[in-house]
Amino acid sequence: MFDNNQPQSGIQTLFGPNGNVSAVVGSSPNTFAVIGSGDHDGVYFRNGNIVSGPDGMHAVIGDSPIKTVFDPNGEAHAIIENGSSGTVL
């Protein structure tokens, strides 16, 4: 979901900081749907280091499995992705 170097099609599971689990379904290299994350559910589009969706624009910083994502409110979150799963800190 947040990695430009990985194929985006398929299903990925993200584990949140409060024990929640979300499914990310990629339908194309730059389009994916988030399901099960409450306020963040919906279709998202990625263009370079910007991800836009129903909750606003997110900036993705980093090019390794560990990235920093700034949400629309300016809060920073660490994302660790490993293939079909990931963790949001």
CSV table of C-alpha atoms in Angstrom, one decimal:
chain,number,residue,atom,x,y,z
A,1,MET,CA,0.0,0.0,0.0
A,2,PHE,CA,2.8,2.5,0.9
A,3,ASP,CA,5.6,1.0,-1.1
A,4,ASN,CA,6.3,2.2,-4.7
A,5,ASN,CA,8.6,-0.8,-5.3
A,6,GLN,CA,6.1,-3.6,-4.5
A,7,PRO,CA,3.2,-4.8,-6.6
A,8,GLN,CA,0.1,-3.3,-5.3
A,9,SER,CA,-2.5,-5.8,-6.5
A,10,GLY,CA,-3.8,-8.4,-4.0
A,11,ILE,CA,-4.7,-8.4,-0.3
A,12,GLN,CA,-2.6,-7.0,2.5
A,13,THR,CA,-3.4,-7.1,6.3
A,14,LEU,CA,-2.5,-4.1,8.4
A,15,PHE,CA,-2.3,-4.3,12.2
A,16,GLY,CA,-3.1,-1.0,14.0
A,17,PRO,CA,-1.7,0.4,17.2
A,18,ASN,CA,-4.9,-0.3,19.1
A,19,GLY,CA,-5.2,-3.9,18.2
A,20,ASN,CA,-7.4,-3.3,15.2
A,21,VAL,CA,-6.9,-5.2,11.9
A,22,SER,CA,-7.7,-3.8,8.4
A,23,ALA,CA,-7.7,-5.4,5.0
A,24,VAL,CA,-6.2,-3.6,2.1
A,25,VAL,CA,-7.3,-4.8,-1.3
A,26,GLY,CA,-5.3,-3.5,-4.3
A,27,SER,CA,-7.2,-3.3,-7.5
A,28,SER,CA,-4.4,-1.7,-9.6
A,29,PRO,CA,-0.8,-0.4,-9.0
A,30,ASN,CA,-2.1,2.9,-7.6
A,31,THR,CA,-5.7,2.2,-6.4
A,32,PHE,CA,-6.7,0.2,-3.3
A,33,ALA,CA,-9.6,-0.1,-0.9
A,34,VAL,CA,-9.3,-0.2,2.9
A,35,ILE,CA,-11.8,-2.2,4.9
A,36,GLY,CA,-12.3,-2.6,8.6
A,37,SER,CA,-10.4,0.5,9.8
A,38,GLY,CA,-13.4,2.5,10.9
A,39,ASP,CA,-12.9,6.2,10.0
A,40,HIS,CA,-10.3,5.2,7.3
A,41,ASP,CA,-12.4,2.9,5.2
A,42,GLY,CA,-12.8,3.7,1.5
A,43,VAL,CA,-10.9,3.8,-1.8
A,44,TYR,CA,-7.5,5.4,-1.9
A,45,PHE,CA,-5.3,6.5,-4.8
A,46,ARG,CA,-1.5,6.8,-4.7
A,47,ASN,CA,0.5,9.2,-6.9
A,48,GLY,CA,4.2,9.1,-6.0
A,49,ASN,CA,4.5,9.9,-2.3
A,50,ILE,CA,1.0,11.2,-1.9
A,51,VAL,CA,-2.0,9.0,-1.0
A,52,SER,CA,-5.4,10.6,-1.2
A,53,GLY,CA,-8.6,9.1,0.1
A,54,PRO,CA,-11.9,9.9,1.9
A,55,ASP,CA,-10.1,11.2,5.0
A,56,GLY,CA,-7.7,13.5,3.0
A,57,MET,CA,-4.1,13.5,1.8
A,58,HIS,CA,-1.3,11.5,3.3
A,59,ALA,CA,2.4,12.1,2.7
A,60,VAL,CA,4.6,9.0,2.6
A,61,ILE,CA,8.3,9.4,3.5
A,62,GLY,CA,10.9,6.6,3.1
A,63,ASP,CA,11.8,3.9,0.6
A,64,SER,CA,12.4,0.9,2.9
A,65,PRO,CA,10.0,-1.5,4.6
A,66,ILE,CA,9.8,1.1,7.4
A,67,LYS,CA,8.2,4.4,6.4
A,68,THR,CA,6.7,7.5,8.0
A,69,VAL,CA,3.3,8.6,7.0
A,70,PHE,CA,1.9,12.0,7.8
A,71,ASP,CA,-1.9,12.0,8.0
A,72,PRO,CA,-4.2,14.9,7.0
A,73,ASN,CA,-4.0,16.2,10.6
A,74,GLY,CA,-0.2,16.3,10.5
A,75,GLU,CA,0.3,13.4,12.8
A,76,ALA,CA,3.2,11.0,12.0
A,77,HIS,CA,2.8,7.3,12.0
A,78,ALA,CA,5.5,4.6,11.4
A,79,ILE,CA,4.5,1.9,9.0
A,80,ILE,CA,6.3,-1.4,8.7
A,81,GLU,CA,5.4,-3.4,5.6
A,82,ASN,CA,6.5,-6.9,4.9
A,83,GLY,CA,4.8,-8.4,1.8
A,84,SER,CA,1.2,-9.3,2.6
A,85,SER,CA,1.2,-7.8,6.1
A,86,GLY,CA,2.1,-4.6,7.9
A,87,THR,CA,2.0,-2.8,11.2
A,88,VAL,CA,1.0,0.8,11.9
A,89,LEU,CA,2.7,2.3,15.0
